[in-house]
Tab-separated table of C-alpha atoms and ligand atoms in Angstrom:
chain	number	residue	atom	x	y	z
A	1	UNK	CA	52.444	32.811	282.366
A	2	UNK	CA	55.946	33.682	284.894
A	3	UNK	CA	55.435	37.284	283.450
A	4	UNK	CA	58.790	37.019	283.994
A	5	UNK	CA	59.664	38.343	280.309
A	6	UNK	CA	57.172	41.193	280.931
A	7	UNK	CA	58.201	44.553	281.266
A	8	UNK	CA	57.851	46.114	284.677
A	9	UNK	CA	56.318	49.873	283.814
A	10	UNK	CA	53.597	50.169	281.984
A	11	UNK	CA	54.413	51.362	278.148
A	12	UNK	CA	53.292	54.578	277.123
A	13	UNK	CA	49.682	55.589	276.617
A	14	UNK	CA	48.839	52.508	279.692
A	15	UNK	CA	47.436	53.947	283.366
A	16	UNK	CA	49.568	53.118	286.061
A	17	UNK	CA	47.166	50.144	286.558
A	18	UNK	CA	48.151	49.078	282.894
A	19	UNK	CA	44.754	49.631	281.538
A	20	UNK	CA	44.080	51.110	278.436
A	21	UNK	CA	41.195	51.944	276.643
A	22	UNK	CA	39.826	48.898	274.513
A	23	UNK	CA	39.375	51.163	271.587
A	24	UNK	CA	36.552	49.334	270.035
A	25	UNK	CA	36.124	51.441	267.077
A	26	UNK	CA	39.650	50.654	266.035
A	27	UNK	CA	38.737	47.208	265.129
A	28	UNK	CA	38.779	46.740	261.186
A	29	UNK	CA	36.690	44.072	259.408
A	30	UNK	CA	39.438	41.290	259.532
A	31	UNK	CA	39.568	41.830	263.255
A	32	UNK	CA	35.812	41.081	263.610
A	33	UNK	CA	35.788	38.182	261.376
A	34	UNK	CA	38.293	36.385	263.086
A	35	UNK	CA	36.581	36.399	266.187
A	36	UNK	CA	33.285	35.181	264.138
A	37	UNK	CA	35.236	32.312	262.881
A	38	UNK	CA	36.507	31.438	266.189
A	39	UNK	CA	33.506	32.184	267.948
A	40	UNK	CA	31.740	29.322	265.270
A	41	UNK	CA	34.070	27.009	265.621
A	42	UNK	CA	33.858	27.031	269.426
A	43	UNK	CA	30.367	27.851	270.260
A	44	UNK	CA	28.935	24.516	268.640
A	45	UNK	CA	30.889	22.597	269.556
A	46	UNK	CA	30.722	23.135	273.095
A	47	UNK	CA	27.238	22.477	273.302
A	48	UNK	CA	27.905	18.881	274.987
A	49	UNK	CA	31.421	19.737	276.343
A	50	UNK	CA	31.531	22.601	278.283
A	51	UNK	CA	29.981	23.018	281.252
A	52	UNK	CA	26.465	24.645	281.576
A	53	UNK	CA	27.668	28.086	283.971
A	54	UNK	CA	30.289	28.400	280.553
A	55	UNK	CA	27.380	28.154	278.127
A	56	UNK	CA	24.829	29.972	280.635
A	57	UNK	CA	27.536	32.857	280.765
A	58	UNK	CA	28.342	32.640	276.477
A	59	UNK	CA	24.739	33.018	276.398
A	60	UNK	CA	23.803	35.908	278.921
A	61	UNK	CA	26.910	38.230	277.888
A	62	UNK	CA	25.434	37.678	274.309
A	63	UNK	CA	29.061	36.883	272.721
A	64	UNK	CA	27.755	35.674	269.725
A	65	UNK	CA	29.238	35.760	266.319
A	66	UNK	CA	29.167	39.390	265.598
A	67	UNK	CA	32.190	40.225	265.953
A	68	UNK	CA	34.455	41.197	269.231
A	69	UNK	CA	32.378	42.470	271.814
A	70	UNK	CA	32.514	46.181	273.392
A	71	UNK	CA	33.585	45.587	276.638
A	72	UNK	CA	31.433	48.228	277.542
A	73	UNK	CA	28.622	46.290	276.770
A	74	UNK	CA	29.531	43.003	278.488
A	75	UNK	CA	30.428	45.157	281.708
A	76	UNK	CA	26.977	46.462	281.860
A	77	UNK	CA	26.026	43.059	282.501
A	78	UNK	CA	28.321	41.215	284.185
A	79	UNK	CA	28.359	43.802	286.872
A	80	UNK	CA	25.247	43.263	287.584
A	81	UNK	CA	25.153	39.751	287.770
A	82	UNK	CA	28.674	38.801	289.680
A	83	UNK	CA	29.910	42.669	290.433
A	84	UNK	CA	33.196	41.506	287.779
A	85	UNK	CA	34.538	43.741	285.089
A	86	UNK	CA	36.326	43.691	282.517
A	87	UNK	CA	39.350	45.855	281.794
A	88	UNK	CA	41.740	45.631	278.446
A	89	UNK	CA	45.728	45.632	278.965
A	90	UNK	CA	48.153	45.819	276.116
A	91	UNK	CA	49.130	41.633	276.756
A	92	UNK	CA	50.749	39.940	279.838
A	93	UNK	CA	51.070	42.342	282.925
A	94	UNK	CA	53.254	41.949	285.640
A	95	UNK	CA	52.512	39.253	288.261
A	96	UNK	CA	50.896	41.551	290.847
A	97	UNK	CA	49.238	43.849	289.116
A	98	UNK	CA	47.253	40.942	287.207
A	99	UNK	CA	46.308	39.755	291.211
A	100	UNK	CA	45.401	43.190	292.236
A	101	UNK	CA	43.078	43.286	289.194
A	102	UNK	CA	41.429	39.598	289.858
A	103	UNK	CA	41.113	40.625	293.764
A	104	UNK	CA	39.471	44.066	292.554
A	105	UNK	CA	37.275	41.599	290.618
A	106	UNK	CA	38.503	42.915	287.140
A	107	UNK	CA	39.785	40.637	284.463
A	108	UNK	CA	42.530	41.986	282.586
A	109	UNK	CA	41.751	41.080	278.781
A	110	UNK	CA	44.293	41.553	276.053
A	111	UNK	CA	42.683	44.026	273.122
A	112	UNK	CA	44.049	42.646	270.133
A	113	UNK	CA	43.095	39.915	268.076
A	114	UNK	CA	45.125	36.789	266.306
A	115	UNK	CA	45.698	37.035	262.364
A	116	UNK	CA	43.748	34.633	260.438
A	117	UNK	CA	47.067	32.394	260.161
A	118	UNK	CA	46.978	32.109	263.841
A	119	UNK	CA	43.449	30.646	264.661
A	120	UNK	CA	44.872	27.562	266.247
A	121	UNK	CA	48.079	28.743	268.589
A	122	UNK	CA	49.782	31.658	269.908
A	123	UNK	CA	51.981	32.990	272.216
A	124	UNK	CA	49.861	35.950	274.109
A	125	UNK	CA	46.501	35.538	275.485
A	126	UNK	CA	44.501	37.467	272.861
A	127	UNK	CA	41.008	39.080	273.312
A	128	UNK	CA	39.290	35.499	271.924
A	129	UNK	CA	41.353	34.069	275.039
A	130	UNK	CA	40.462	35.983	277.332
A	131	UNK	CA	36.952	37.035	276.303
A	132	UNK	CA	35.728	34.102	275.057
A	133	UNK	CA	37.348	31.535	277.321
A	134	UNK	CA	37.815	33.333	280.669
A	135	UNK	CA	34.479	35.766	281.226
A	136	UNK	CA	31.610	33.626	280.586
A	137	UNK	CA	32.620	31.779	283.871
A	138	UNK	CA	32.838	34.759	285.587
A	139	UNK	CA	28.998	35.013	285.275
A	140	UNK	CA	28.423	32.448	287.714
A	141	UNK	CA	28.342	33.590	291.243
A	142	UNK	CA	30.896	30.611	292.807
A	143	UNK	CA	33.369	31.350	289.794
A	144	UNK	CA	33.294	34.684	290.050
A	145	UNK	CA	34.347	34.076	294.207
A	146	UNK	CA	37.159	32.026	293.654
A	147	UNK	CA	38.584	34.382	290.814
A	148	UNK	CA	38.386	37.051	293.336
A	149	UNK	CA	39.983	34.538	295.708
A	150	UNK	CA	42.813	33.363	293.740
A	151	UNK	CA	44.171	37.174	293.348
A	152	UNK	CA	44.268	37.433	297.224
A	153	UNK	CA	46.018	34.274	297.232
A	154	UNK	CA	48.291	35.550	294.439
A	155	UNK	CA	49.323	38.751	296.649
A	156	UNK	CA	49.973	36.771	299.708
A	157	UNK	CA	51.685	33.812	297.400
A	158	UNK	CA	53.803	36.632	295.861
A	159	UNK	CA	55.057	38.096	299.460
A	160	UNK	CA	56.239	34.647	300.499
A	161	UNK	CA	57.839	33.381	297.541
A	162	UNK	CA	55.396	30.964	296.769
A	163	UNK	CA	53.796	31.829	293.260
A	164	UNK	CA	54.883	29.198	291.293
A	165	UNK	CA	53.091	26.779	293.229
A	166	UNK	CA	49.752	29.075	293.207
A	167	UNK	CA	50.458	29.444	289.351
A	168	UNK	CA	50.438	25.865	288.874
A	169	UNK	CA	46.376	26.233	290.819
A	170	UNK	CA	45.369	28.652	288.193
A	171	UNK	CA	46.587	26.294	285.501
A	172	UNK	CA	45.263	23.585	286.071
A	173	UNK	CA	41.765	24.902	287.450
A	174	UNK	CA	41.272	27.942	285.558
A	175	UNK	CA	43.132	27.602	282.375
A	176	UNK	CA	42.718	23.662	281.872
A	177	UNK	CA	40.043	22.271	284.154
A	178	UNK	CA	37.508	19.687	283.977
A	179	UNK	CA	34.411	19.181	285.925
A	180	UNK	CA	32.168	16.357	286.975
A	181	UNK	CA	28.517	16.845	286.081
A	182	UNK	CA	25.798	14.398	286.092
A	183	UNK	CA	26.057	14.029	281.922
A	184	UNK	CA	29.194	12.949	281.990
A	185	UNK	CA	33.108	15.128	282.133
A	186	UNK	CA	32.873	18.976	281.119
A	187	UNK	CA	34.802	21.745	280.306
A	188	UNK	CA	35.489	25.052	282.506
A	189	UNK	CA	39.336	25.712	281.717
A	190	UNK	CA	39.611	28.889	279.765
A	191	UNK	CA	42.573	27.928	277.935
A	192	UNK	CA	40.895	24.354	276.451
A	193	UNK	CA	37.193	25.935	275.127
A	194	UNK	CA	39.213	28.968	273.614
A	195	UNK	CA	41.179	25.953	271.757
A	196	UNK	CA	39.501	23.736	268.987
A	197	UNK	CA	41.801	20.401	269.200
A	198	UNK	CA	42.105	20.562	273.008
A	199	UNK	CA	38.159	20.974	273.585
A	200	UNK	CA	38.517	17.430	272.127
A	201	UNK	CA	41.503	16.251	273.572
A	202	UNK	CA	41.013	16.716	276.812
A	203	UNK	CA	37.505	14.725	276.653
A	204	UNK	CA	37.772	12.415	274.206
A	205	UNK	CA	41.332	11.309	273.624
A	206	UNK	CA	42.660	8.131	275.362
A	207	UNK	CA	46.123	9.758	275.633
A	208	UNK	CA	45.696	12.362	278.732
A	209	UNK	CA	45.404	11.110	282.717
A	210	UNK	CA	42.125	12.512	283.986
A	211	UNK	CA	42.422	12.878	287.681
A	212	UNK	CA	40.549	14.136	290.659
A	213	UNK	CA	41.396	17.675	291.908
A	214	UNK	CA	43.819	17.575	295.193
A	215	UNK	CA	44.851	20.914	295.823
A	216	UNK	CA	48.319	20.120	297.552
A	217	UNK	CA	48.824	17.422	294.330
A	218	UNK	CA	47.801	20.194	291.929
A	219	UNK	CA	50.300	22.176	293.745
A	220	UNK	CA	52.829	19.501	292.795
A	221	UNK	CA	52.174	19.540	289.786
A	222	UNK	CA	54.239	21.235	286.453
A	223	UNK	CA	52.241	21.995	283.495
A	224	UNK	CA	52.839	22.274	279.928
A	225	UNK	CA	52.637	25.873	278.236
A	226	UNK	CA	52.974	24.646	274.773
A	227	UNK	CA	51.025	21.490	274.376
A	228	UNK	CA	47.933	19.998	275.135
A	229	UNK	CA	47.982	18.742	279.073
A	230	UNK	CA	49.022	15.277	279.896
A	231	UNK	CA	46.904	15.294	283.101
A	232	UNK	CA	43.638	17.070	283.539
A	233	UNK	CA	42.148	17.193	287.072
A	234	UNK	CA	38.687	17.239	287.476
A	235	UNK	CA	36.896	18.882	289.859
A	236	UNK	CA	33.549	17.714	291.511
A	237	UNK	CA	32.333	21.097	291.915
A	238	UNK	CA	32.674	24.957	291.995
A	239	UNK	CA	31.620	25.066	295.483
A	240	UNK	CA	34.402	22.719	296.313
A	241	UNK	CA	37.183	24.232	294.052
A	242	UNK	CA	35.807	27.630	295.928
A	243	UNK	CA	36.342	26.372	299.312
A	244	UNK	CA	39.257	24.462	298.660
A	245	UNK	CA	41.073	28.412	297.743
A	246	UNK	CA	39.526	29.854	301.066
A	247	UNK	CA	41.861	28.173	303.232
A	248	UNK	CA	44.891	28.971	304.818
A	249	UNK	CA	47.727	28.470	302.382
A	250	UNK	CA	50.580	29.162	304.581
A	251	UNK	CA	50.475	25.735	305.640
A	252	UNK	CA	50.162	24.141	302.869
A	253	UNK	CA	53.088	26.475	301.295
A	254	UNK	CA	55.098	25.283	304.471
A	255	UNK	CA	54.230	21.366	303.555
A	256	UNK	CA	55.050	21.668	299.860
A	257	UNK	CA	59.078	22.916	300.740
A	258	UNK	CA	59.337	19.322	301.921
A	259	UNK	CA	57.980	17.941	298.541
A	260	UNK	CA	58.996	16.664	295.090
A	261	UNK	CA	57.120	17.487	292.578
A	262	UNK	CA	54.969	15.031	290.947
A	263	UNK	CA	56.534	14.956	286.960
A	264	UNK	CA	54.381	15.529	284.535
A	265	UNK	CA	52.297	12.752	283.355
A	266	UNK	CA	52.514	10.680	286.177
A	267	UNK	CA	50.172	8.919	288.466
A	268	UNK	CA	50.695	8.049	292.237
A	269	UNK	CA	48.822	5.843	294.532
A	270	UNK	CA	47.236	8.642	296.793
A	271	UNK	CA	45.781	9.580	293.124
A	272	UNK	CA	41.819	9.336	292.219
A	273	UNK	CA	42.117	8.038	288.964
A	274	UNK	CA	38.625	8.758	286.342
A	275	UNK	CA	40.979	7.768	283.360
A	276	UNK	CA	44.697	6.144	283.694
A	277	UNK	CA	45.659	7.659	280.008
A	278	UNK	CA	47.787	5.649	277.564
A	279	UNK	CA	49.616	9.015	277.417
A	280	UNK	CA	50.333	7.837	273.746
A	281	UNK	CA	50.078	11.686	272.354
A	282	UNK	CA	53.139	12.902	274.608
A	283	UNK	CA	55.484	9.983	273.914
A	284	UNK	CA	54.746	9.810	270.097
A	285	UNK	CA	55.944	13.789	270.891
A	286	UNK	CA	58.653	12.991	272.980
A	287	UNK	CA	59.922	10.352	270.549
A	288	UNK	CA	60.759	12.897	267.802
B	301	HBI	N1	48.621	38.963	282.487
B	301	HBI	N2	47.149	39.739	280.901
B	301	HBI	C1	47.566	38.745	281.698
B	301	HBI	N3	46.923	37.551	281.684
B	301	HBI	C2	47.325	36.519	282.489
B	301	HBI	O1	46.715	35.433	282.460
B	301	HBI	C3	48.438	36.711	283.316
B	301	HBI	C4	49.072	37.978	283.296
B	301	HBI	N4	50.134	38.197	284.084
B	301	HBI	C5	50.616	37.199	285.003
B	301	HBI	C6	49.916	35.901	284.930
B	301	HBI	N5	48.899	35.720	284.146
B	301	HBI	C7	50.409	34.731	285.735
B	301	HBI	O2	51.727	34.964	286.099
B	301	HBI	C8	49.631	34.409	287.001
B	301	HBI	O3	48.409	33.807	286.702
B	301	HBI	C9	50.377	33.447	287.865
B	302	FE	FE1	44.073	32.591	280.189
């Protein structure tokens, strides 16, 4: 996620933009089945655990279980529902071209697809990642803004040395957030309903802190990159998380170089608390 290990030229056959074509045609049957069984495994369960603009977007891009999707085909529609695209890169792209892309409203999605001994972790986000777990929120009109808004941020953020607090934003909203809905906690973090045990985890498990969102504590706040989450924040709503990102960040970026961080795991008493977690998974870990 610091795309710091990434390369900074695009490798050959990539635009200067680091596109490439998706090169649907390439897939081989393996390929396709892999997303199948992913896309099984996920879409089900879901049902009562993601949130409905997730399940109204799995549903209107059609990204059922035959096989990965031509992005040509989900563009046609997505375009005309939120004006978003979607664009395939060879993996992780440097920092500001992946914010020039999000501002452009284009989501750069990696092409390839996990081996069938990887369903459950790897390093790279893969096409199931990104397809699966990051554009069916893009279908919904407030999403879709703050996306946009989060790669102007991440421009800005870059030019004053302030990304790795806007990184932790994306995180913990867009990679691992909850939401509060009137049935109960649900999912809209791309990198938890792309993931079996964490679509669990994160709801169900006594272990994690579920917390309200704060931007300036979200700020504060590390995050693990190989692990489930310790602490989830939960927002009360798009529209909120949307105009919470449409705000002047210099101040805040001004306020935070007087700050600790908040470690990982913990709780403070400016916190909204939804679920104080026994955080029994990560020191069972730590213990080892
Ligand atoms: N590139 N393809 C891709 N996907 C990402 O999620 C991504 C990236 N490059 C940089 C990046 N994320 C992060 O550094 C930012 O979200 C902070
Ligand atoms: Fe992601």
């Amino acid at each position: 996620m610091d795309g710091s290990s990434t390369p900074l030229k695009p490798p050959p056959g990539a635009a200067a933009d680091w596109t490439i074509d998706q090169g649907w045609r390439n897939y081989c049957d393996q390929d396709h089945q892999v997303w199948t069984t992913l896309y099984e495994r996920q879409a089900g369960m879901l049902q009562n655990r993601a949130c409905e603009p997730f399940l109204r977007g799995l549903d209107a891009l059609d990204l059922h279980g035959d096989g990965i999707p031509d992005f040509a085909r989900i563009n046609a529609e997505l375009e005309r529902l939120t004006g978003w695209q979607v664009v395939a890169v060879p993996g992780l792209v440097p920092d500001d071209v992946f914010f020039e892309h999000l501002a452009h409203r284009r989501f750069p999605a990696g092409r390839f697809i996990r081996t069938p001994d990887q369903l459950d972790y790897l390093q790279e986000p893969d096409v199931f990642h990104d397809v699966f777990g990051h554009v069916p929120m893009l279908t919904d009109p407030v999403f879709a803004d703050y996306m946009a808004a989060y790669g102007r941020g991440g421009m800005r953020a870059l030019s004053k040395g302030h990304l790795a607090h806007l990184a932790r934003l994306y995180w913990h909203t867009v990679e691992f957030g909850l939401m509060k809905t009137d049935a109960g906690l649900r999912i809209y973090g791309a990198g938890i309903v792309s993931s079996r045990a964490e679509s669990v985890f994160c709801l169900d498990d006594p272990s994690p802190h579920r917390l309200d969102f704060d931007l300036m504590r979200v700020m504060r706040t590390p995050y693990r990159i190989d692990d489930f989450q310790p602490t989830y924040f939960v927002i009360p709503s798009l529209e909120e998380l949307l105009a919470a990102s449409l705000q002047d960040f210099e101040p805040l970026y001004a306020r935070l170089e007087g700050l600790e961080d908040i470690p990982i795991g913990e709780v403070t008493g400016d916190d909204g608390v939804i679920h104080r977690g026994a955080q029994t998974y990560h020191e069972a870990r730590n213990a080892i």
